[in-house]
PDB file of C-alpha atoms in Angstrom:
ATOM      1  CA  MET A  20     154.074 159.388  57.851  1.00 90.00           C
ATOM      2  CA  VAL A  21     152.940 155.817  57.841  1.00 93.00           C
ATOM      3  CA  THR A  22     154.468 153.978  60.791  1.00 91.00           C
ATOM      4  CA  PHE A  23     155.353 150.312  60.643  1.00 92.00           C
ATOM      5  CA  LEU A  24     155.245 148.744  64.108  1.00 87.00           C
ATOM      6  CA  PRO A  25     157.165 145.512  64.738  1.00 89.00           C
ATOM      7  CA  GLY A  26     155.267 142.271  65.073  1.00 89.00           C
ATOM      8  CA  ARG A  27     157.574 141.246  67.910  1.00 88.00           C
ATOM      9  CA  PRO A  28     160.543 142.650  69.867  1.00 87.00           C
ATOM     10  CA  GLY A  29     164.000 142.476  68.371  1.00 91.00           C
ATOM     11  CA  ARG A  30     166.374 144.169  65.978  1.00 92.00           C
ATOM     12  CA  LEU A  31     165.017 145.545  62.724  1.00 93.00           C
ATOM     13  CA  ALA A  32     167.174 142.940  60.989  1.00 94.00           C
ATOM     14  CA  ASP A  33     165.329 140.173  62.846  1.00 94.00           C
ATOM     15  CA  VAL A  34     161.690 141.348  62.891  1.00 93.00           C
ATOM     16  CA  PRO A  35     159.824 139.406  60.167  1.00 94.00           C
ATOM     17  CA  SER A  36     156.620 141.459  59.966  1.00 95.00           C
ATOM     18  CA  PHE A  37     155.228 144.887  60.769  1.00 93.00           C
ATOM     19  CA  HIS A  38     151.811 146.418  61.406  1.00 91.00           C
ATOM     20  CA  ARG A  39     150.861 149.596  59.536  1.00 92.00           C
ATOM     21  CA  ALA A  40     149.717 152.582  61.612  1.00 90.00           C
ATOM     22  CA  ILE A  41     149.509 156.376  61.637  1.00 90.00           C
ATOM     23  CA  GLY A  42     152.651 158.286  62.615  1.00 87.00           C
ATOM     24  CA  GLY A  43     153.644 161.916  62.972  1.00 90.00           C
ATOM     25  CA  ALA A  44     153.933 164.244  65.947  1.00 93.00           C
ATOM     26  CA  GLU A  45     151.493 166.941  64.859  1.00 96.00           C
ATOM     27  CA  SER A  46     148.907 164.504  63.521  1.00 95.00           C
ATOM     28  CA  ASN A  47     149.130 162.499  66.757  1.00 95.00           C
ATOM     29  CA  VAL A  48     148.339 165.619  68.777  1.00 97.00           C
ATOM     30  CA  ALA A  49     145.450 166.514  66.472  1.00 97.00           C
ATOM     31  CA  CYS A  50     143.962 163.010  66.711  1.00 97.00           C
ATOM     32  CA  VAL A  51     144.129 162.915  70.505  1.00 97.00           C
ATOM     33  CA  LEU A  52     142.639 166.413  70.833  1.00 98.00           C
ATOM     34  CA  ALA A  53     139.781 165.458  68.503  1.00 98.00           C
ATOM     35  CA  ALA A  54     139.187 162.264  70.464  1.00 97.00           C
ATOM     36  CA  ALA A  55     139.056 164.407  73.623  1.00 97.00           C
ATOM     37  CA  GLY A  56     136.213 166.471  72.165  1.00 97.00           C
ATOM     38  CA  HIS A  57     138.035 169.454  70.673  1.00 98.00           C
ATOM     39  CA  GLY A  58     137.848 170.703  67.120  1.00 97.00           C
ATOM     40  CA  ALA A  59     141.142 169.885  65.384  1.00 98.00           C
ATOM     41  CA  ARG A  60     142.527 170.394  61.898  1.00 98.00           C
ATOM     42  CA  TRP A  61     145.578 168.747  60.362  1.00 98.00           C
ATOM     43  CA  VAL A  62     147.316 170.618  57.543  1.00 97.00           C
ATOM     44  CA  SER A  63     149.988 168.720  55.627  1.00 97.00           C
ATOM     45  CA  ARG A  64     150.936 167.043  52.359  1.00 97.00           C
ATOM     46  CA  VAL A  65     150.831 163.346  51.489  1.00 97.00           C
ATOM     47  CA  GLY A  66     151.600 161.435  48.334  1.00 97.00           C
ATOM     48  CA  ALA A  67     148.888 160.567  45.841  1.00 97.00           C
ATOM     49  CA  ASP A  68     149.327 156.925  46.836  1.00 97.00           C
ATOM     50  CA  GLY A  69     147.744 154.279  49.007  1.00 97.00           C
ATOM     51  CA  PHE A  70     149.774 155.215  52.064  1.00 97.00           C
ATOM     52  CA  GLY A  71     148.638 158.824  51.743  1.00 97.00           C
ATOM     53  CA  GLN A  72     145.033 157.707  51.472  1.00 97.00           C
ATOM     54  CA  HIS A  73     145.495 155.530  54.558  1.00 96.00           C
ATOM     55  CA  LEU A  74     146.788 158.507  56.536  1.00 97.00           C
ATOM     56  CA  VAL A  75     144.042 160.886  55.469  1.00 97.00           C
ATOM     57  CA  GLU A  76     141.278 158.361  56.140  1.00 97.00           C
ATOM     58  CA  GLY A  77     142.797 157.199  59.431  1.00 96.00           C
ATOM     59  CA  ILE A  78     143.293 160.700  60.830  1.00 97.00           C
ATOM     60  CA  ALA A  79     139.827 161.765  59.665  1.00 97.00           C
ATOM     61  CA  GLY A  80     138.487 158.742  61.528  1.00 96.00           C
ATOM     62  CA  TYR A  81     139.491 160.391  64.800  1.00 96.00           C
ATOM     63  CA  GLY A  82     137.318 163.387  63.937  1.00 97.00           C
ATOM     64  CA  VAL A  83     140.126 165.602  62.609  1.00 98.00           C
ATOM     65  CA  ASP A  84     139.403 168.041  59.763  1.00 98.00           C
ATOM     66  CA  VAL A  85     141.644 166.952  56.869  1.00 98.00           C
ATOM     67  CA  ALA A  86     140.166 169.215  54.176  1.00 97.00           C
ATOM     68  CA  SER A  87     143.398 171.212  53.917  1.00 97.00           C
ATOM     69  CA  VAL A  88     145.666 168.201  53.360  1.00 97.00           C
ATOM     70  CA  ARG A  89     147.135 168.309  49.854  1.00 97.00           C
ATOM     71  CA  ARG A  90     148.047 165.251  47.748  1.00 97.00           C
ATOM     72  CA  ASP A  91     151.342 165.518  45.906  1.00 97.00           C
ATOM     73  CA  PRO A  92     151.354 163.680  42.556  1.00 96.00           C
ATOM     74  CA  ASP A  93     155.146 163.717  42.294  1.00 96.00           C
ATOM     75  CA  ARG A  94     156.360 162.733  45.778  1.00 97.00           C
ATOM     76  CA  PRO A  95     155.558 159.682  47.924  1.00 97.00           C
ATOM     77  CA  THR A  96     154.154 159.528  51.413  1.00 97.00           C
ATOM     78  CA  GLY A  97     156.905 159.162  54.003  1.00 94.00           C
ATOM     79  CA  VAL A  98     157.223 155.938  55.987  1.00 94.00           C
ATOM     80  CA  TYR A  99     159.296 154.724  58.901  1.00 90.00           C
ATOM     81  CA  PHE A 100     159.978 151.486  60.707  1.00 92.00           C
ATOM     82  CA  ARG A 101     160.834 151.146  64.368  1.00 86.00           C
ATOM     83  CA  THR A 102     161.619 148.493  66.942  1.00 86.00           C
ATOM     84  CA  ALA A 103     159.573 147.791  70.038  1.00 78.00           C
ATOM     85  CA  ALA A 104     162.297 148.996  72.415  1.00 68.00           C
ATOM     86  CA  ASP A 105     161.875 152.296  74.275  1.00 64.00           C
ATOM     87  CA  ARG A 106     163.414 155.297  72.477  1.00 62.00           C
ATOM     88  CA  GLY A 107     165.507 155.985  75.555  1.00 60.00           C
ATOM     89  CA  THR A 108     167.351 152.672  75.355  1.00 66.00           C
ATOM     90  CA  GLY A 109     170.259 151.619  73.208  1.00 66.00           C
ATOM     91  CA  ALA A 110     168.159 148.825  71.730  1.00 72.00           C
ATOM     92  CA  HIS A 111     165.791 151.253  70.017  1.00 79.00           C
ATOM     93  CA  GLU A 112     166.134 151.453  66.248  1.00 87.00           C
ATOM     94  CA  VAL A 113     164.241 153.573  63.761  1.00 86.00           C
ATOM     95  CA  ALA A 114     164.574 153.709  59.987  1.00 88.00           C
ATOM     96  CA  TYR A 115     163.147 156.818  58.313  1.00 85.00           C
ATOM     97  CA  TYR A 116     162.240 156.875  54.628  1.00 89.00           C
ATOM     98  CA  ARG A 117     161.022 160.422  54.222  1.00 85.00           C
ATOM     99  CA  ALA A 118     163.693 162.236  52.191  1.00 85.00           C
ATOM    100  CA  GLY A 119     161.930 163.611  49.138  1.00 91.00           C
ATOM    101  CA  SER A 120     158.523 162.815  50.626  1.00 95.00           C
ATOM    102  CA  ALA A 121     155.417 164.907  50.068  1.00 97.00           C
ATOM    103  CA  ALA A 122     155.568 166.313  53.607  1.00 96.00           C
ATOM    104  CA  SER A 123     159.200 167.345  53.188  1.00 95.00           C
ATOM    105  CA  ALA A 124     158.088 169.557  50.288  1.00 96.00           C
ATOM    106  CA  MET A 125     155.773 171.678  52.454  1.00 97.00           C
ATOM    107  CA  SER A 126     156.491 175.357  51.922  1.00 97.00           C
ATOM    108  CA  VAL A 127     155.064 178.825  52.366  1.00 97.00           C
ATOM    109  CA  ALA A 128     153.883 178.638  48.756  1.00 96.00           C
ATOM    110  CA  ASN A 129     151.982 175.339  48.851  1.00 96.00           C
ATOM    111  CA  VAL A 130     150.444 175.221  52.340  1.00 96.00           C
ATOM    112  CA  ASP A 131     147.088 176.848  53.131  1.00 95.00           C
ATOM    113  CA  LEU A 132     148.360 179.403  55.658  1.00 96.00           C
ATOM    114  CA  ALA A 133     144.860 180.731  56.384  1.00 95.00           C
ATOM    115  CA  ALA A 134     143.729 177.246  57.410  1.00 96.00           C
ATOM    116  CA  VAL A 135     146.842 176.803  59.542  1.00 96.00           C
ATOM    117  CA  ARG A 136     146.207 180.042  61.424  1.00 96.00           C
ATOM    118  CA  ALA A 137     142.444 179.702  61.824  1.00 95.00           C
ATOM    119  CA  GLY A 138     142.381 177.854  65.153  1.00 94.00           C
ATOM    120  CA  ARG A 139     142.770 178.998  68.741  1.00 97.00           C
ATOM    121  CA  VAL A 140     146.040 177.046  69.015  1.00 98.00           C
ATOM    122  CA  LEU A 141     148.636 176.298  66.345  1.00 98.00           C
ATOM    123  CA  HIS A 142     150.768 173.307  67.317  1.00 98.00           C
ATOM    124  CA  LEU A 143     154.127 172.816  65.559  1.00 98.00           C
ATOM    125  CA  SER A 144     157.009 170.397  65.993  1.00 97.00           C
ATOM    126  CA  GLY A 145     160.764 170.544  65.598  1.00 96.00           C
ATOM    127  CA  ILE A 146     160.530 167.361  63.537  1.00 93.00           C
ATOM    128  CA  THR A 147     158.968 169.303  60.672  1.00 95.00           C
ATOM    129  CA  ALA A 148     161.834 171.790  60.764  1.00 95.00           C
ATOM    130  CA  ALA A 149     164.298 168.942  60.157  1.00 93.00           C
ATOM    131  CA  LEU A 150     162.679 167.767  56.933  1.00 93.00           C
ATOM    132  CA  SER A 151     163.905 170.364  54.438  1.00 94.00           C
ATOM    133  CA  ALA A 152     164.920 173.974  53.871  1.00 95.00           C
ATOM    134  CA  GLU A 153     161.381 174.665  52.639  1.00 96.00           C
ATOM    135  CA  CYS A 154     159.900 173.288  55.850  1.00 96.00           C
ATOM    136  CA  ARG A 155     162.271 175.393  57.914  1.00 96.00           C
ATOM    137  CA  GLU A 156     161.198 178.524  56.043  1.00 97.00           C
ATOM    138  CA  LEU A 157     157.559 177.560  56.603  1.00 98.00           C
ATOM    139  CA  LEU A 158     158.093 177.260  60.360  1.00 98.00           C
ATOM    140  CA  ARG A 159     159.904 180.588  60.461  1.00 97.00           C
ATOM    141  CA  GLU A 160     156.911 182.173  58.725  1.00 97.00           C
ATOM    142  CA  LEU A 161     154.397 180.547  61.075  1.00 97.00           C
ATOM    143  CA  THR A 162     156.343 181.513  64.213  1.00 97.00           C
ATOM    144  CA  ALA A 163     156.874 185.115  63.137  1.00 96.00           C
ATOM    145  CA  PRO A 164     155.159 187.665  65.419  1.00 93.00           C
ATOM    146  CA  ARG A 165     151.999 189.058  63.836  1.00 92.00           C
ATOM    147  CA  PRO A 166     148.693 190.544  65.030  1.00 92.00           C
ATOM    148  CA  GLY A 167     146.003 187.959  65.634  1.00 90.00           C
ATOM    149  CA  ARG A 168     148.393 185.021  65.679  1.00 94.00           C
ATOM    150  CA  PRO A 169     146.866 182.003  67.458  1.00 97.00           C
ATOM    151  CA  LEU A 170     148.490 180.657  70.608  1.00 98.00           C
ATOM    152  CA  LEU A 171     151.636 179.110  69.204  1.00 98.00           C
ATOM    153  CA  SER A 172     152.531 175.751  70.724  1.00 98.00           C
ATOM    154  CA  PHE A 173     155.922 174.232  69.879  1.00 98.00           C
ATOM    155  CA  ASP A 174     157.229 170.797  70.816  1.00 98.00           C
ATOM    156  CA  VAL A 175     161.016 170.780  70.416  1.00 97.00           C
ATOM    157  CA  ASN A 176     161.096 167.076  69.494  1.00 94.00           C
ATOM    158  CA  HIS A 177     164.826 166.961  68.870  1.00 93.00           C
ATOM    159  CA  ARG A 178     165.595 164.010  66.587  1.00 88.00           C
ATOM    160  CA  PRO A 179     169.341 164.070  65.763  1.00 86.00           C
ATOM    161  CA  GLY A 180     168.931 161.365  63.123  1.00 80.00           C
ATOM    162  CA  LEU A 181     166.762 163.641  60.980  1.00 83.00           C
ATOM    163  CA  TRP A 182     169.204 166.552  60.803  1.00 85.00           C
ATOM    164  CA  ARG A 183     171.807 166.412  58.049  1.00 82.00           C
ATOM    165  CA  GLY A 184     173.814 169.420  59.231  1.00 79.00           C
ATOM    166  CA  ALA A 185     174.807 171.014  62.510  1.00 85.00           C
ATOM    167  CA  GLU A 186     172.174 173.754  62.455  1.00 90.00           C
ATOM    168  CA  GLY A 187     169.442 171.753  64.211  1.00 94.00           C
ATOM    169  CA  PRO A 188     169.955 172.726  67.871  1.00 96.00           C
ATOM    170  CA  ALA A 189     170.331 176.458  67.173  1.00 96.00           C
ATOM    171  CA  LEU A 190     167.298 176.528  64.899  1.00 96.00           C
ATOM    172  CA  LEU A 191     165.157 174.635  67.422  1.00 97.00           C
ATOM    173  CA  LEU A 192     166.166 177.099  70.131  1.00 97.00           C
ATOM    174  CA  ASP A 193     165.246 180.022  67.885  1.00 97.00           C
ATOM    175  CA  LEU A 194     161.847 178.534  67.025  1.00 98.00           C
ATOM    176  CA  ALA A 195     161.158 177.804  70.693  1.00 98.00           C
ATOM    177  CA  ARG A 196     161.941 181.396  71.635  1.00 98.00           C
ATOM    178  CA  ARG A 197     159.334 182.595  69.118  1.00 97.00           C
ATOM    179  CA  ALA A 198     156.561 180.386  70.543  1.00 98.00           C
ATOM    180  CA  ASP A 199     153.992 181.085  73.274  1.00 98.00           C
ATOM    181  CA  LEU A 200     153.972 177.570  74.742  1.00 98.00           C
ATOM    182  CA  VAL A 201     156.949 175.215  74.536  1.00 98.00           C
ATOM    183  CA  PHE A 202     157.322 171.529  75.391  1.00 98.00           C
ATOM    184  CA  VAL A 203     160.839 170.175  75.846  1.00 98.00           C
ATOM    185  CA  GLY A 204     162.298 167.135  77.541  1.00 97.00           C
ATOM    186  CA  GLU A 205     165.027 167.556  80.121  1.00 97.00           C
ATOM    187  CA  ASP A 206     167.042 164.989  78.156  1.00 94.00           C
ATOM    188  CA  GLU A 207     166.441 166.868  74.891  1.00 95.00           C
ATOM    189  CA  ALA A 208     167.712 170.127  76.366  1.00 97.00           C
ATOM    190  CA  ALA A 209     170.875 168.373  77.507  1.00 96.00           C
ATOM    191  CA  GLN A 210     171.437 166.650  74.154  1.00 94.00           C
ATOM    192  CA  ALA A 211     170.607 169.600  71.907  1.00 95.00           C
ATOM    193  CA  TRP A 212     171.778 172.577  73.938  1.00 97.00           C
ATOM    194  CA  GLY A 213     174.073 171.157  76.614  1.00 96.00           C
ATOM    195  CA  ILE A 214     171.772 172.376  79.411  1.00 96.00           C
ATOM    196  CA  THR A 215     172.183 170.010  82.359  1.00 94.00           C
ATOM    197  CA  GLY A 216     171.041 172.087  85.325  1.00 93.00           C
ATOM    198  CA  GLY A 217     167.428 170.909  85.386  1.00 95.00           C
ATOM    199  CA  PRO A 218     164.150 172.722  84.648  1.00 97.00           C
ATOM    200  CA  ARG A 219     165.193 176.112  86.058  1.00 97.00           C
ATOM    201  CA  ALA A 220     168.336 176.170  83.947  1.00 97.00           C
ATOM    202  CA  ILE A 221     166.219 175.401  80.875  1.00 98.00           C
ATOM    203  CA  ARG A 222     163.868 178.236  81.794  1.00 98.00           C
ATOM    204  CA  GLN A 223     166.831 180.602  82.108  1.00 97.00           C
ATOM    205  CA  ALA A 224     167.845 179.663  78.562  1.00 96.00           C
ATOM    206  CA  LEU A 225     164.240 180.005  77.343  1.00 97.00           C
ATOM    207  CA  PRO A 226     162.707 183.010  79.140  1.00 97.00           C
ATOM    208  CA  GLU A 227     160.658 184.196  76.146  1.00 97.00           C
ATOM    209  CA  PRO A 228     157.714 181.717  75.958  1.00 98.00           C
ATOM    210  CA  GLY A 229     154.757 182.619  78.135  1.00 98.00           C
ATOM    211  CA  VAL A 230     154.591 178.962  79.207  1.00 98.00           C
ATOM    212  CA  LEU A 231     157.465 176.467  79.235  1.00 98.00           C
ATOM    213  CA  VAL A 232     156.809 172.808  80.068  1.00 98.00           C
ATOM    214  CA  VAL A 233     159.864 170.705  80.928  1.00 98.00           C
ATOM    215  CA  LYS A 234     159.197 166.972  80.742  1.00 98.00           C
ATOM    216  CA  GLN A 235     161.333 164.983  83.177  1.00 96.00           C
ATOM    217  CA  GLY A 236     160.492 161.412  82.259  1.00 92.00           C
ATOM    218  CA  ALA A 237     159.557 159.203  85.185  1.00 90.00           C
ATOM    219  CA  LYS A 238     160.011 162.120  87.608  1.00 95.00           C
ATOM    220  CA  GLY A 239     157.144 164.150  86.122  1.00 97.00           C
ATOM    221  CA  ALA A 240     156.995 167.599  84.555  1.00 98.00           C
ATOM    222  CA  THR A 241     157.463 171.238  85.555  1.00 98.00           C
ATOM    223  CA  ALA A 242     155.612 174.203  84.054  1.00 98.00           C
ATOM    224  CA  PHE A 243     156.837 177.787  84.109  1.00 98.00           C
ATOM    225  CA  ALA A 244     154.414 180.623  83.366  1.00 96.00           C
ATOM    226  CA  SER A 245     155.426 184.255  83.056  1.00 93.00           C
ATOM    227  CA  GLY A 246     154.798 186.122  86.289  1.00 88.00           C
ATOM    228  CA  ARG A 247     153.857 182.995  88.274  1.00 91.00           C
ATOM    229  CA  PRO A 248     155.707 180.484  90.455  1.00 93.00           C
ATOM    230  CA  SER A 249     156.641 177.249  88.724  1.00 96.00           C
ATOM    231  CA  THR A 250     154.352 174.227  89.057  1.00 98.00           C
ATOM    232  CA  ALA A 251     155.520 170.624  89.204  1.00 98.00           C
ATOM    233  CA  GLU A 252     153.495 167.401  89.081  1.00 98.00           C
ATOM    234  CA  PRO A 253     154.961 163.907  89.502  1.00 97.00           C
ATOM    235  CA  ALA A 254     154.430 161.320  86.805  1.00 96.00           C
ATOM    236  CA  LEU A 255     152.069 158.418  87.342  1.00 96.00           C
ATOM    237  CA  ARG A 256     153.015 154.803  87.877  1.00 95.00           C
ATOM    238  CA  VAL A 257     152.108 153.055  84.638  1.00 94.00           C
ATOM    239  CA  ASP A 258     152.314 149.481  83.388  1.00 93.00           C
ATOM    240  CA  VAL A 259     153.942 150.384  80.071  1.00 89.00           C
ATOM    241  CA  VAL A 260     153.018 148.571  76.871  1.00 86.00           C
ATOM    242  CA  ALA A 261     154.790 150.914  74.421  1.00 80.00           C
ATOM    243  CA  ALA A 262     156.509 154.244  75.027  1.00 79.00           C
ATOM    244  CA  THR A 263     156.189 155.773  71.545  1.00 80.00           C
ATOM    245  CA  GLY A 264     153.614 158.541  71.257  1.00 85.00           C
ATOM    246  CA  ALA A 265     153.561 159.400  74.959  1.00 92.00           C
ATOM    247  CA  GLY A 266     155.168 162.813  74.404  1.00 94.00           C
ATOM    248  CA  ASP A 267     152.572 163.766  71.797  1.00 96.00           C
ATOM    249  CA  ALA A 268     149.782 162.554  74.069  1.00 97.00           C
ATOM    250  CA  PHE A 269     151.198 164.603  76.951  1.00 98.00           C
ATOM    251  CA  ALA A 270     151.173 167.710  74.758  1.00 98.00           C
ATOM    252  CA  ALA A 271     147.578 166.997  73.724  1.00 98.00           C
ATOM    253  CA  GLY A 272     146.499 166.590  77.351  1.00 98.00           C
ATOM    254  CA  PHE A 273     148.178 169.812  78.393  1.00 98.00           C
ATOM    255  CA  LEU A 274     146.669 171.660  75.420  1.00 98.00           C
ATOM    256  CA  SER A 275     143.220 170.211  76.125  1.00 98.00           C
ATOM    257  CA  ALA A 276     143.335 171.513  79.684  1.00 98.00           C
ATOM    258  CA  THR A 277     144.702 174.835  78.425  1.00 98.00           C
ATOM    259  CA  LEU A 278     141.785 175.222  76.016  1.00 98.00           C
ATOM    260  CA  ARG A 279     139.431 174.560  78.924  1.00 98.00           C
ATOM    261  CA  GLY A 280     141.092 177.233  81.051  1.00 97.00           C
ATOM    262  CA  LEU A 281     142.206 174.832  83.793  1.00 98.00           C
ATOM    263  CA  PRO A 282     144.980 175.839  86.236  1.00 97.00           C
ATOM    264  CA  PRO A 283     148.635 174.860  85.622  1.00 97.00           C
ATOM    265  CA  SER A 284     148.618 171.857  87.969  1.00 98.00           C
ATOM    266  CA  ALA A 285     145.539 170.426  86.234  1.00 98.00           C
ATOM    267  CA  ARG A 286     147.144 170.991  82.837  1.00 98.00           C
ATOM    268  CA  LEU A 287     150.183 168.969  83.882  1.00 98.00           C
ATOM    269  CA  ARG A 288     148.048 166.207  85.353  1.00 98.00           C
ATOM    270  CA  HIS A 289     145.948 165.981  82.201  1.00 98.00           C
ATOM    271  CA  GLY A 290     149.211 165.709  80.296  1.00 98.00           C
ATOM    272  CA  HIS A 291     150.291 162.817  82.501  1.00 98.00           C
ATOM    273  CA  LEU A 292     146.916 161.071  82.130  1.00 98.00           C
ATOM    274  CA  PHE A 293     146.862 161.396  78.348  1.00 97.00           C
ATOM    275  CA  ALA A 294     150.458 160.131  78.259  1.00 96.00           C
ATOM    276  CA  ALA A 295     149.442 157.185  80.438  1.00 96.00           C
ATOM    277  CA  ALA A 296     146.746 156.321  77.894  1.00 96.00           C
ATOM    278  CA  ALA A 297     149.410 156.154  75.181  1.00 93.00           C
ATOM    279  CA  LEU A 298     151.838 154.235  77.378  1.00 93.00           C
ATOM    280  CA  THR A 299     149.281 151.516  78.141  1.00 92.00           C
ATOM    281  CA  ALA A 300     148.399 150.864  74.492  1.00 88.00           C
ATOM    282  CA  PRO A 301     150.416 149.594  71.503  1.00 79.00           C
ATOM    283  CA  GLY A 302     151.247 151.986  68.680  1.00 74.00           C
ATOM    284  CA  ASP A 303     151.654 155.753  68.597  1.00 77.00           C
ATOM    285  CA  LEU A 304     147.991 156.613  69.223  1.00 86.00           C
ATOM    286  CA  ALA A 305     145.520 155.773  71.952  1.00 89.00           C
ATOM    287  CA  ALA A 306     142.136 157.164  72.912  1.00 91.00           C
ATOM    288  CA  PRO A 307     142.456 159.487  75.922  1.00 96.00           C
ATOM    289  CA  PRO A 308     140.342 159.038  79.040  1.00 96.00           C
ATOM    290  CA  ALA A 309     136.840 160.500  78.954  1.00 95.00           C
ATOM    291  CA  ARG A 310     136.754 164.097  80.182  1.00 95.00           C
ATOM    292  CA  ASP A 311     134.856 163.377  83.404  1.00 95.00           C
ATOM    293  CA  HIS A 312     137.179 160.437  84.118  1.00 95.00           C
ATOM    294  CA  ALA A 313     140.277 162.606  83.644  1.00 96.00           C
ATOM    295  CA  ASP A 314     138.776 165.411  85.719  1.00 97.00           C
ATOM    296  CA  ARG A 315     138.029 163.015  88.575  1.00 95.00           C
ATOM    297  CA  LEU A 316     141.592 161.705  88.630  1.00 96.00           C
ATOM    298  CA  THR A 317     143.060 165.184  88.264  1.00 97.00           C
ATOM    299  CA  ALA A 318     141.132 166.283  91.360  1.00 96.00           C
ATOM    300  CA  LEU A 319     142.761 163.631  93.597  1.00 96.00           C
ATOM    301  CA  ASP A 320     144.840 164.938  96.475  1.00 96.00           C
ATOM    302  CA  ASP A 321     148.610 164.629  96.241  1.00 96.00           C
ATOM    303  CA  THR A 322     148.739 161.432  98.288  1.00 96.00           C
ATOM    304  CA  ALA A 323     146.085 159.655  96.213  1.00 96.00           C
ATOM    305  CA  TRP A 324     147.677 160.871  92.983  1.00 97.00           C
ATOM    306  CA  GLY A 325     151.033 159.509  94.120  1.00 94.00           C
ATOM    307  CA  ARG A 326     149.522 156.080  94.835  1.00 94.00           C
ATOM    308  CA  LEU A 327     147.691 155.837  91.546  1.00 95.00           C
ATOM    309  CA  ARG A 328     148.730 153.050  89.208  1.00 94.00           C
ATOM    310  CA  LEU A 329     147.361 152.694  85.692  1.00 95.00           C
ATOM    311  CA  ALA A 330     147.349 149.502  83.634  1.00 94.00           C
ATOM    312  CA  PRO A 331     146.225 148.601  80.104  1.00 93.00           C
ATOM    313  CA  GLY A 332     142.498 149.145  79.660  1.00 91.00           C
ATOM    314  CA  TRP A 333     142.157 151.809  82.363  1.00 94.00           C
ATOM    315  CA  THR A 334     140.695 154.406  80.000  1.00 91.00           C
ATOM    316  CA  GLN A 335     137.804 152.109  79.067  1.00 84.00           C
ATOM    317  CA  ALA A 336     136.723 151.535  82.665  1.00 71.00           C
ATOM    318  CA  GLU A 337     134.392 153.907  84.471  1.00 59.00           C
ATOM    319  CA  ARG A 338     136.494 153.325  87.564  1.00 52.00           C
ATOM    320  CA  ALA A 339     139.535 151.435  86.381  1.00 49.00           C
ATOM    321  CA  THR A 340     140.472 148.335  88.364  1.00 43.00           C
ATOM    322  CA  GLN A 341     144.129 149.343  88.413  1.00 46.00           C
ATOM    323  CA  GLU A 342     143.396 152.716  89.988  1.00 48.00           C
ATOM    324  CA  ALA A 343     143.647 151.089  93.417  1.00 40.00           C
ATOM    325  CA  ASN A 344     145.737 153.115  95.819  1.00 38.00           C
ATOM    326  CA  THR A 345     148.393 150.475  96.244  1.00 35.00           C
ATOM    327  CA  PRO A 346     151.286 151.205  98.589  1.00 31.00           C
TER     328      PRO A 346
END
């Protein structure tokens, strides 16, 4: 989708102007992974319109392969508007205009399945499942067990406003159970599935994925891996500019470290660092820290990690000024 970011805080009814940007969970992850030095491909559909061209050119600008994106001559590119308030607050508003969009028409018949399955990791989102019956069938096909399937990563991304019926929570749970690596927020699990007992209770409800990552907001994140003890890493202290896109950035950081074969604790810390890059920049997308910079911070001992504070601009500094170990 094309995202329209508010020119100033306030209600949608009061904001006079918006800034156009790239939006979309899967494309966000692809852009951040490409910016982090990985090969990434985005497979989707956009309208044969200016907004679609903006998306394709913008995502390609991050180094993402967009050769398999199809332009739909009959359906428009989806757009949405949001307020500046954090999604977790009552002041947050979002207006989606994506019903009948090109992306909502994605199906098994019109998506290049070979291109989708060609990578080492296939990252999917529950948002896509909410768009249409055709999209739901596509995700069922892509999550079906089959020989040679890439590592299947699934971000639950429960968005109640996108679901028109009551099937959303059950379908998201089914898709998550078919994945190899699952990202879910503790708040999402409570809202969608009524699970309120914390990360271990979520793992009990989702024992199938080889890796389950439970995001716990300001507390941090916990990773469960089959046959191993759980791993938890606290979140960083961050001077937040905008919260949108942090979840996608976290997934990209965790996937980046996974592709590099790093241990679970380092994967979680890379997730936190990539999320911090998004949190300290406006918009849904932000360049992640350079690999050696992220590796240096990831290697800090627990005390130094706990004292770390990151402010806007920290990813551009060789040794960021706001990395001081402040009490």
